[in-house]
Amino acid sequence: MFPKLLIANRGEIAVRIIRACRELNIRTVAVYSEADRAALHVRLAEEAYLLGPTPATESYLRIDKILAVAKQSGAPAIHPGYGFLSENAEFAAACTQAGVTFIGPPSMAIRALGSKTAGRDLARSVDVPVVPGGRADTDEEAERSAQTVGFPLFVKAVAGGGGKGMRLVERPADLPAALRTARAEAQKAFGNGSVYFEKRLLAPRHVEVQILADTHGTVLALGERDCSVQRRHQKVLEEAPAPHLDPALRARLHEAALRLARAAGYVNAGTMEFLLDQEGGYYFLEANTRLQVEHPVTELVTGLDLVQLQLRIAAGEQLTLAPGEYAPRGAALECRIYAEDPFKNFIPGPGKIIGLREPGGPGVRIDSGVYEGWTVPTAYDSLIAKVSTWGRDRSQALHRMRRALREYHIQGIPTTIPFHAQILEEPAFLAGGVDTTYLDRRFPDRPHAWSEAERAVAVVAAAVHASRRRPEPPVGPSGPAISPWVLAARQAAIRRG
Amino acid sequence: MFPKLLIANRGEIAVRIIRACRELNIRTVAVYSEADRAALHVRLAEEAYLLGPTPATESYLRIDKILAVAKQSGAPAIHPGYGFLSENAEFAAACTQAGVTFIGPPSMAIRALGSKTAGRDLARSVDVPVVPGGRADTDEEAERSAQTVGFPLFVKAVAGGGGKGMRLVERPADLPAALRTARAEAQKAFGNGSVYFEKRLLAPRHVEVQILADTHGTVLALGERDCSVQRRHQKVLEEAPAPHLDPALRARLHEAALRLARAAGYVNAGTMEFLLDQEGGYYFLEANTRLQVEHPVTELVTGLDLVQLQLRIAAGEQLTLAPGEYAPRGAALECRIYAEDPFKNFIPGPGKIIGLREPGGPGVRIDSGVYEGWTVPTAYDSLIAKVSTWGRDRSQALHRMRRALREYHIQGIPTTIPFHAQILEEPAFLAGGVDTTYLDRRFPDRPHAWSEAERAVAVVAAAVHASRRRPEPPVGPSGPAISPWVLAARQAAIRRG
Amino acid sequence: MAYLVTSGGRTYRVDIHTDEAGVHVHLDDAAYPIDVLSVGPALYSILLDGRSYEVDCVPVEDAWIVLVDGQPFRVALQDETALPQPHTMTVTPKAAGGTVIAPMAGKIVKVHVAVGEEVAAGAPVCTLEAMKMENELTAGSAGTVEAVQVSVGDTVRAGQVLVELGDGSERPPAAPSAD
Amino acid sequence: MAYLVTSGGRTYRVDIHTDEAGVHVHLDDAAYPIDVLSVGPALYSILLDGRSYEVDCVPVEDAWIVLVDGQPFRVALQDETALPQPHTMTVTPKAAGGTVIAPMAGKIVKVHVAVGEEVAAGAPVCTLEAMKMENELTAGSAGTVEAVQVSVGDTVRAGQVLVELGDGSERPPAAPSAD
């Protein structure tokens, strides 16, 4: 096993990786930008090195600087986390060239699956269905493809992920503009302006399969996750196993994921994402060649530590798990806590956390990148923590999540906790098996009180609080002028997962 | 299921029970003393009623007041937690008489097992070995028994538990004084001055079996816990399963526990404690007719929620668990965090918690009764929190505990966290299977640094901290005069477990 | 200290008096037997008639979101001393004239308007990048741009004035609904 | 600000200078390139030569327990301004004469000594009940009881004087060892 590991990331995922290393007696090397001297991952690591200024392009995305720290600290391996350089084949190759082990698949596999069109071609080559679509390299090709695919369709970036360079096009008339803006956005985000088309499926479910592959030819499917609870194509809440999934379909999905991984020469942890339509059909969507944000739900039901397994695989160890050793037990949920204001169109709300009370007790897991006194910076992703619960069945996991959300108090900044609490009261979600359009249909607006009984308590509490501490929000005419402008947050995030 | 439950307790166990109820949609009724208005259990419950002044004798031990609250709030059931009234047969009977369900065994079973001598008689009647001993109701009987049992021996309270009324007697000459003080202490603590003798076994292990029995005749043994890591007869750290336990002996212990439970007509959760000698012998020690402090380790390896099962049993539900559904998976540890100063002979250190950072990540569970800003009162037990870890094997659970202890920061009061951290570095403990004398032999003194490398960092940090905030501990001659007296804490606690 | 508090379409009068014994409350002129205890910077433990509540106060732009055991209520406050007719007024955010203010720190990546331009309600004014997201600031009502205080590439603080607008021909829309 | 700090049998001189750029430290008169950041009321994040430490400072009776990544070091501090010969002194707790002080709030359940009585080192002086435990306060050195300030049943505060003692014939034992 590696004596030392560099973690080329920040936030909760860097903390997650540090924890895995500490349990394996691996020394951890954190890297950080100027905004992150006091960040939790810097505090918890055994070593920490400054990369550079706050912008990720000058710190967390600088391959040269990260490899220099690896050399300086003598770290023989690098874990990229998710986001940043995690799916960058060039980075994986540069690590190899520098004699440093990249914790992830070989750069070849990243390339084979990182290009969405290459991934689709690979899927077809092993008889895995893909969402109907077509290439759109030139305007002429785009026009032809659009006619074949039909409207509405998605324009998507070939090099893409996380919604960048993605446009929903309802009518042929809107196509030229959508192509133009999507190409520009893709060029800016990925240095590659190529786009392609995908048919928009009607109300599909998003189900993905966790893959684990070693360097000795063993490839395992560690069960699936349902990530259909999405807000504007961003995952909000995930669960394992996928509820009400037909066992035969589940087996087909696992089998398809294994075929894809084998065809790509995949090694280490990865995820094959699928869409399920209402008629029992399934379609390969894309591969994520790295650890997922939502990996804890798989860990909770299998009892495995995916990060430790990633490290073992990268160190050349052989996977010796029998199927009975990773069969799911019970059910797990994860809520992603974002520093966003669910009462104000989910605009990001960075700022200082003045109070933090985390839930505890049975079946609750917190993966957090923040602490009381920490100021959430504006420069990075707004995902600050994840709360996951496990139960003997889905119902117990749901009830535990409800309880955990009630115990979770993040003071000083708005978070999505009340939004999650509201979802956990939704009959359709509680019944299980909602599709990816559910949340946006059900919550065009912000969360709201679902009972009137305690309004007087709220009224009095606000007055008491205002009497104690004046500034913060405006109290009547003496406060700062209220803007008459409404803010509409356009979520064009580079969030991964 | 009960629509509402009164919790006749405080601290972490009251919080634990509230959590179980919230997950079952049972409304919770907290009771509290004047010292506990701001306590976590009062905050988290749906209802809360003042019992009376701070002393437990005027609040948490007042059967009349508690039953009055049950009536006032319309709670049809009461959970007693551990300690306080949990093993009080009179309370159980009073509940029944008032038409309130007592979450625990029938008062008859509490009486049958609550008297230590009755418990020993019961064990002998079903061929379960007991520690050699004898009655000592009168001075004459005591003298005869002492000769039969031999020295060293323990004087123990018949009605006892938690070390109250217990004396180790090394030589015959010390017996009269020990009898006198033990009887007085037992009289004061339990209203019953009767004592008996038990031979002191040489370096035994303490292993206990978790029992669960319903009202339909099903009695289950949910595996064992090893509680041999004790400091002056107080449990410090527990684990499940017991390491290096011969499978045949394990089966015998489970079988003996089941026989005892059946013979006592036991219902609900309970624990049969055994001592194991070095020769493979086992001896019934005593029964705990309630939920144990250390129940989380059993929950972590079985995936069961013992408090929820207690409630289901009390509501008349039938246990339908197949053996495969509660077979232990992996291993779990629990460290009891006390508000005591391990650097000053473990004297209790109540006070205000000015900062609190709890560990997180995979496999870590926190059961805490405190929060940042809470002042730990002097009136009650010093157990403030429990940290438990689960791992696929004992080694992973141990490594996770080490990591969790490093992430755990309780500021403002001394705690036993550094003591636990030190135990987790001990080769004999890490190897597994230490006996109950191990900790006192190994740690006659306080924890100490196990490496010199970081002493300069400690020196500089202390100076920086002193320069920031003057008062608290004395800095040189300007501080308060230092007492020349050494404090020796005599741990005669009524801690349960 | 007295407040007019609007929530759920109703306005309450809350009087707060604090002494050594704690916080005393009158609600709509009647004593309200509430036991309020601060247990965190913006967190309260409340007992009322045997009920126990855990209450978070989260500031939002023009009001508070008060979470009562996790359940959100939108609550707007007005300090009574500033009111001419405390019992008859309802609370309306000041919406006339106005400026576009940065709701958070970030970088200006686009400015959609120029001085003198007429903008319609809902029209984008500028785009602010923060936390890896582009946030489009749009006009809540029509108006005329009087000043543009920022350029593309500027880093702005939360609360910084970005664009100033003169009164448009239309009045701003009604105050945000409570809930 | 300068301190003499004793730990592990050695005494260090630590100079602390704080400005806008942060905390600057000299250790034994040489600049010490340590980056200290406060991340909690008694919690620090320290970077030194690429190493990262999480450090807790826990007050104990006459010193600090400093936990460096969980590892405890006993550290005694002396403010340099109070020292005549800062570089040659070692830190010794003031142990002459003295009083028995309640180490925590609690109830006196036993008083073992009377005025005029000679007590040996280690002899019990009184018993204090707190947190459901009886804590026996014993003499660290021999002496003569000059005053008993409490009776059985008294409730005492932390720091309250319980018993006063005159100098015994023996000197108190050496200062507690550092570690």
JSON list of N, CA and C in Angstrom, two decimals, chain C residues 85-130:
[
{"chain": "C", "resi": 85, "resn": "GLN", "atom": "N", "xyz": [-49.04, 54.24, 12.25]},
{"chain": "C", "resi": 85, "resn": "GLN", "atom": "CA", "xyz": [-50.29, 53.63, 12.72]},
{"chain": "C", "resi": 85, "resn": "GLN", "atom": "C", "xyz": [-50.05, 52.15, 12.94]},
{"chain": "C", "resi": 86, "resn": "PRO", "atom": "N", "xyz": [-49.38, 51.81, 14.02]},
{"chain": "C", "resi": 86, "resn": "PRO", "atom": "CA", "xyz": [-48.89, 50.44, 14.15]},
{"chain": "C", "resi": 86, "resn": "PRO", "atom": "C", "xyz": [-49.93, 49.36, 13.97]},
{"chain": "C", "resi": 87, "resn": "HIS", "atom": "N", "xyz": [-51.17, 49.64, 14.33]},
{"chain": "C", "resi": 87, "resn": "HIS", "atom": "CA", "xyz": [-52.13, 48.53, 14.28]},
{"chain": "C", "resi": 87, "resn": "HIS", "atom": "C", "xyz": [-52.86, 48.38, 12.96]},
{"chain": "C", "resi": 88, "resn": "THR", "atom": "N", "xyz": [-52.67, 49.31, 12.07]},
{"chain": "C", "resi": 88, "resn": "THR", "atom": "CA", "xyz": [-53.45, 49.23, 10.84]},
{"chain": "C", "resi": 88, "resn": "THR", "atom": "C", "xyz": [-52.58, 48.97, 9.61]},
{"chain": "C", "resi": 89, "resn": "MET", "atom": "N", "xyz": [-51.26, 49.28, 9.73]},
{"chain": "C", "resi": 89, "resn": "MET", "atom": "CA", "xyz": [-50.38, 49.08, 8.58]},
{"chain": "C", "resi": 89, "resn": "MET", "atom": "C", "xyz": [-50.17, 47.60, 8.29]},
{"chain": "C", "resi": 90, "resn": "THR", "atom": "N", "xyz": [-49.98, 47.32, 7.03]},
{"chain": "C", "resi": 90, "resn": "THR", "atom": "CA", "xyz": [-49.42, 46.01, 6.71]},
{"chain": "C", "resi": 90, "resn": "THR", "atom": "C", "xyz": [-48.03, 46.24, 6.18]},
{"chain": "C", "resi": 91, "resn": "VAL", "atom": "N", "xyz": [-47.24, 45.20, 6.19]},
{"chain": "C", "resi": 91, "resn": "VAL", "atom": "CA", "xyz": [-45.83, 45.35, 5.83]},
{"chain": "C", "resi": 91, "resn": "VAL", "atom": "C", "xyz": [-45.66, 45.18, 4.34]},
{"chain": "C", "resi": 92, "resn": "THR", "atom": "N", "xyz": [-45.08, 46.19, 3.70]},
{"chain": "C", "resi": 92, "resn": "THR", "atom": "CA", "xyz": [-44.81, 46.11, 2.27]},
{"chain": "C", "resi": 92, "resn": "THR", "atom": "C", "xyz": [-43.35, 46.46, 2.05]},
{"chain": "C", "resi": 93, "resn": "PRO", "atom": "N", "xyz": [-42.59, 45.59, 1.38]},
{"chain": "C", "resi": 93, "resn": "PRO", "atom": "CA", "xyz": [-41.21, 45.94, 1.11]},
{"chain": "C", "resi": 93, "resn": "PRO", "atom": "C", "xyz": [-41.12, 47.24, 0.30]},
{"chain": "C", "resi": 94, "resn": "LYS", "atom": "N", "xyz": [-40.14, 48.03, 0.60]},
{"chain": "C", "resi": 94, "resn": "LYS", "atom": "CA", "xyz": [-39.93, 49.26, -0.17]},
{"chain": "C", "resi": 94, "resn": "LYS", "atom": "C", "xyz": [-39.46, 48.88, -1.56]},
{"chain": "C", "resi": 95, "resn": "ALA", "atom": "N", "xyz": [-40.23, 49.17, -2.54]},
{"chain": "C", "resi": 95, "resn": "ALA", "atom": "CA", "xyz": [-39.90, 48.67, -3.86]},
{"chain": "C", "resi": 95, "resn": "ALA", "atom": "C", "xyz": [-39.79, 49.77, -4.90]},
{"chain": "C", "resi": 96, "resn": "ALA", "atom": "N", "xyz": [-40.05, 51.00, -4.51]},
{"chain": "C", "resi": 96, "resn": "ALA", "atom": "CA", "xyz": [-40.02, 52.07, -5.51]},
{"chain": "C", "resi": 96, "resn": "ALA", "atom": "C", "xyz": [-38.58, 52.41, -5.90]},
{"chain": "C", "resi": 97, "resn": "GLY", "atom": "N", "xyz": [-38.41, 52.95, -7.09]},
{"chain": "C", "resi": 97, "resn": "GLY", "atom": "CA", "xyz": [-37.10, 53.37, -7.57]},
{"chain": "C", "resi": 97, "resn": "GLY", "atom": "C", "xyz": [-36.15, 52.19, -7.52]},
{"chain": "C", "resi": 98, "resn": "GLY", "atom": "N", "xyz": [-34.94, 52.40, -6.97]},
{"chain": "C", "resi": 98, "resn": "GLY", "atom": "CA", "xyz": [-34.15, 51.23, -6.62]},
{"chain": "C", "resi": 98, "resn": "GLY", "atom": "C", "xyz": [-32.90, 51.02, -7.43]},
{"chain": "C", "resi": 99, "resn": "THR", "atom": "N", "xyz": [-32.15, 50.04, -6.95]},
{"chain": "C", "resi": 99, "resn": "THR", "atom": "CA", "xyz": [-30.86, 49.70, -7.51]},
{"chain": "C", "resi": 99, "resn": "THR", "atom": "C", "xyz": [-30.80, 48.19, -7.61]},
{"chain": "C", "resi": 100, "resn": "VAL", "atom": "N", "xyz": [-29.97, 47.72, -8.50]},
{"chain": "C", "resi": 100, "resn": "VAL", "atom": "CA", "xyz": [-29.71, 46.28, -8.52]},
{"chain": "C", "resi": 100, "resn": "VAL", "atom": "C", "xyz": [-28.46, 46.03, -7.71]},
{"chain": "C", "resi": 101, "resn": "ILE", "atom": "N", "xyz": [-28.60, 45.23, -6.69]},
{"chain": "C", "resi": 101, "resn": "ILE", "atom": "CA", "xyz": [-27.51, 44.99, -5.75]},
{"chain": "C", "resi": 101, "resn": "ILE", "atom": "C", "xyz": [-27.00, 43.57, -5.93]},
{"chain": "C", "resi": 102, "resn": "ALA", "atom": "N", "xyz": [-25.70, 43.38, -5.79]},
{"chain": "C", "resi": 102, "resn": "ALA", "atom": "CA", "xyz": [-25.16, 42.01, -5.87]},
{"chain": "C", "resi": 102, "resn": "ALA", "atom": "C", "xyz": [-25.66, 41.22, -4.66]},
{"chain": "C", "resi": 103, "resn": "PRO", "atom": "N", "xyz": [-26.36, 40.13, -4.88]},
{"chain": "C", "resi": 103, "resn": "PRO", "atom": "CA", "xyz": [-26.88, 39.36, -3.74]},
{"chain": "C", "resi": 103, "resn": "PRO", "atom": "C", "xyz": [-25.78, 38.56, -3.05]},
{"chain": "C", "resi": 104, "resn": "MET", "atom": "N", "xyz": [-24.63, 38.45, -3.70]},
{"chain": "C", "resi": 104, "resn": "MET", "atom": "CA", "xyz": [-23.50, 37.72, -3.10]},
{"chain": "C", "resi": 104, "resn": "MET", "atom": "C", "xyz": [-22.24, 38.20, -3.81]},
{"chain": "C", "resi": 105, "resn": "ALA", "atom": "N", "xyz": [-21.11, 37.89, -3.23]},
{"chain": "C", "resi": 105, "resn": "ALA", "atom": "CA", "xyz": [-19.86, 38.24, -3.87]},
{"chain": "C", "resi": 105, "resn": "ALA", "atom": "C", "xyz": [-19.68, 37.40, -5.13]},
{"chain": "C", "resi": 106, "resn": "GLY", "atom": "N", "xyz": [-18.98, 37.94, -6.10]},
{"chain": "C", "resi": 106, "resn": "GLY", "atom": "CA", "xyz": [-18.76, 37.17, -7.31]},
{"chain": "C", "resi": 106, "resn": "GLY", "atom": "C", "xyz": [-18.13, 38.03, -8.39]},
{"chain": "C", "resi": 107, "resn": "LYS", "atom": "N", "xyz": [-18.17, 37.51, -9.62]},
{"chain": "C", "resi": 107, "resn": "LYS", "atom": "CA", "xyz": [-17.55, 38.20, -10.74]},
{"chain": "C", "resi": 107, "resn": "LYS", "atom": "C", "xyz": [-18.62, 38.51, -11.78]},
{"chain": "C", "resi": 108, "resn": "ILE", "atom": "N", "xyz": [-18.59, 39.73, -12.30]},
{"chain": "C", "resi": 108, "resn": "ILE", "atom": "CA", "xyz": [-19.54, 40.11, -13.34]},
{"chain": "C", "resi": 108, "resn": "ILE", "atom": "C", "xyz": [-19.05, 39.50, -14.66]},
{"chain": "C", "resi": 109, "resn": "VAL", "atom": "N", "xyz": [-19.89, 38.66, -15.27]},
{"chain": "C", "resi": 109, "resn": "VAL", "atom": "CA", "xyz": [-19.48, 38.05, -16.54]},
{"chain": "C", "resi": 109, "resn": "VAL", "atom": "C", "xyz": [-20.24, 38.61, -17.73]},
{"chain": "C", "resi": 110, "resn": "LYS", "atom": "N", "xyz": [-21.32, 39.33, -17.44]},
{"chain": "C", "resi": 110, "resn": "LYS", "atom": "CA", "xyz": [-22.05, 39.94, -18.54]},
{"chain": "C", "resi": 110, "resn": "LYS", "atom": "C", "xyz": [-22.82, 41.14, -18.02]},
{"chain": "C", "resi": 111, "resn": "VAL", "atom": "N", "xyz": [-22.88, 42.21, -18.80]},
{"chain": "C", "resi": 111, "resn": "VAL", "atom": "CA", "xyz": [-23.77, 43.34, -18.50]},
{"chain": "C", "resi": 111, "resn": "VAL", "atom": "C", "xyz": [-24.70, 43.48, -19.69]},
{"chain": "C", "resi": 112, "resn": "HIS", "atom": "N", "xyz": [-25.99, 43.37, -19.43]},
{"chain": "C", "resi": 112, "resn": "HIS", "atom": "CA", "xyz": [-26.94, 43.31, -20.54]},
{"chain": "C", "resi": 112, "resn": "HIS", "atom": "C", "xyz": [-27.55, 44.66, -20.88]},
{"chain": "C", "resi": 113, "resn": "VAL", "atom": "N", "xyz": [-27.30, 45.68, -20.06]},
{"chain": "C", "resi": 113, "resn": "VAL", "atom": "CA", "xyz": [-27.98, 46.96, -20.28]},
{"chain": "C", "resi": 113, "resn": "VAL", "atom": "C", "xyz": [-26.98, 48.11, -20.31]},
{"chain": "C", "resi": 114, "resn": "ALA", "atom": "N", "xyz": [-27.42, 49.23, -20.88]},
{"chain": "C", "resi": 114, "resn": "ALA", "atom": "CA", "xyz": [-26.59, 50.43, -20.94]},
{"chain": "C", "resi": 114, "resn": "ALA", "atom": "C", "xyz": [-27.41, 51.61, -20.41]},
{"chain": "C", "resi": 115, "resn": "VAL", "atom": "N", "xyz": [-26.74, 52.67, -20.06]},
{"chain": "C", "resi": 115, "resn": "VAL", "atom": "CA", "xyz": [-27.42, 53.84, -19.50]},
{"chain": "C", "resi": 115, "resn": "VAL", "atom": "C", "xyz": [-28.43, 54.38, -20.50]},
{"chain": "C", "resi": 116, "resn": "GLY", "atom": "N", "xyz": [-29.59, 54.72, -20.00]},
{"chain": "C", "resi": 116, "resn": "GLY", "atom": "CA", "xyz": [-30.64, 55.29, -20.83]},
{"chain": "C", "resi": 116, "resn": "GLY", "atom": "C", "xyz": [-31.58, 54.25, -21.39]},
{"chain": "C", "resi": 117, "resn": "GLU", "atom": "N", "xyz": [-31.14, 53.00, -21.30]},
{"chain": "C", "resi": 117, "resn": "GLU", "atom": "CA", "xyz": [-31.96, 51.93, -21.87]},
{"chain": "C", "resi": 117, "resn": "GLU", "atom": "C", "xyz": [-33.20, 51.71, -21.01]},
{"chain": "C", "resi": 118, "resn": "GLU", "atom": "N", "xyz": [-34.30, 51.42, -21.69]},
{"chain": "C", "resi": 118, "resn": "GLU", "atom": "CA", "xyz": [-35.53, 51.05, -20.97]},
{"chain": "C", "resi": 118, "resn": "GLU", "atom": "C", "xyz": [-35.53, 49.53, -20.82]},
{"chain": "C", "resi": 119, "resn": "VAL", "atom": "N", "xyz": [-35.77, 49.06, -19.62]},
{"chain": "C", "resi": 119, "resn": "VAL", "atom": "CA", "xyz": [-35.83, 47.61, -19.47]},
{"chain": "C", "resi": 119, "resn": "VAL", "atom": "C", "xyz": [-37.22, 47.20, -19.02]},
{"chain": "C", "resi": 120, "resn": "ALA", "atom": "N", "xyz": [-37.62, 46.04, -19.52]},
{"chain": "C", "resi": 120, "resn": "ALA", "atom": "CA", "xyz": [-38.93, 45.50, -19.14]},
{"chain": "C", "resi": 120, "resn": "ALA", "atom": "C", "xyz": [-38.79, 44.67, -17.86]},
{"chain": "C", "resi": 121, "resn": "ALA", "atom": "N", "xyz": [-39.89, 44.48, -17.19]},
{"chain": "C", "resi": 121, "resn": "ALA", "atom": "CA", "xyz": [-39.86, 43.60, -16.01]},
{"chain": "C", "resi": 121, "resn": "ALA", "atom": "C", "xyz": [-39.40, 42.21, -16.44]},
{"chain": "C", "resi": 122, "resn": "GLY", "atom": "N", "xyz": [-38.44, 41.63, -15.70]},
{"chain": "C", "resi": 122, "resn": "GLY", "atom": "CA", "xyz": [-37.97, 40.28, -16.01]},
{"chain": "C", "resi": 122, "resn": "GLY", "atom": "C", "xyz": [-36.80, 40.25, -16.96]},
{"chain": "C", "resi": 123, "resn": "ALA", "atom": "N", "xyz": [-36.43, 41.40, -17.49]},
{"chain": "C", "resi": 123, "resn": "ALA", "atom": "CA", "xyz": [-35.31, 41.43, -18.44]},
{"chain": "C", "resi": 123, "resn": "ALA", "atom": "C", "xyz": [-34.00, 41.26, -17.68]},
{"chain": "C", "resi": 124, "resn": "PRO", "atom": "N", "xyz": [-33.04, 40.52, -18.28]},
{"chain": "C", "resi": 124, "resn": "PRO", "atom": "CA", "xyz": [-31.75, 40.36, -17.60]},
{"chain": "C", "resi": 124, "resn": "PRO", "atom": "C", "xyz": [-31.00, 41.68, -17.55]},
{"chain": "C", "resi": 125, "resn": "VAL", "atom": "N", "xyz": [-30.36, 41.97, -16.43]},
{"chain": "C", "resi": 125, "resn": "VAL", "atom": "CA", "xyz": [-29.62, 43.21, -16.25]},
{"chain": "C", "resi": 125, "resn": "VAL", "atom": "C", "xyz": [-28.13, 42.92, -16.27]},
{"chain": "C", "resi": 126, "resn": "CYS", "atom": "N", "xyz": [-27.72, 41.99, -15.46]},
{"chain": "C", "resi": 126, "resn": "CYS", "atom": "CA", "xyz": [-26.34, 41.50, -15.61]},
{"chain": "C", "resi": 126, "resn": "CYS", "atom": "C", "xyz": [-26.23, 40.09, -15.07]},
{"chain": "C", "resi": 127, "resn": "THR", "atom": "N", "xyz": [-25.08, 39.44, -15.33]},
{"chain": "C", "resi": 127, "resn": "THR", "atom": "CA", "xyz": [-24.86, 38.06, -14.92]},
{"chain": "C", "resi": 127, "resn": "THR", "atom": "C", "xyz": [-23.67, 38.02, -13.99]},
{"chain": "C", "resi": 128, "resn": "LEU", "atom": "N", "xyz": [-23.89, 37.38, -12.86]},
{"chain": "C", "resi": 128, "resn": "LEU", "atom": "CA", "xyz": [-22.90, 37.32, -11.80]},
{"chain": "C", "resi": 128, "resn": "LEU", "atom": "C", "xyz": [-22.46, 35.87, -11.65]},
{"chain": "C", "resi": 129, "resn": "GLU", "atom": "N", "xyz": [-21.15, 35.65, -11.68]},
{"chain": "C", "resi": 129, "resn": "GLU", "atom": "CA", "xyz": [-20.68, 34.28, -11.50]},
{"chain": "C", "resi": 129, "resn": "GLU", "atom": "C", "xyz": [-20.20, 34.09, -10.07]},
{"chain": "C", "resi": 130, "resn": "ALA", "atom": "N", "xyz": [-20.76, 33.10, -9.40]},
{"chain": "C", "resi": 130, "resn": "ALA", "atom": "CA", "xyz": [-20.36, 32.79, -8.03]},
{"chain": "C", "resi": 130, "resn": "ALA", "atom": "C", "xyz": [-20.59, 31.31, -7.80]}
]
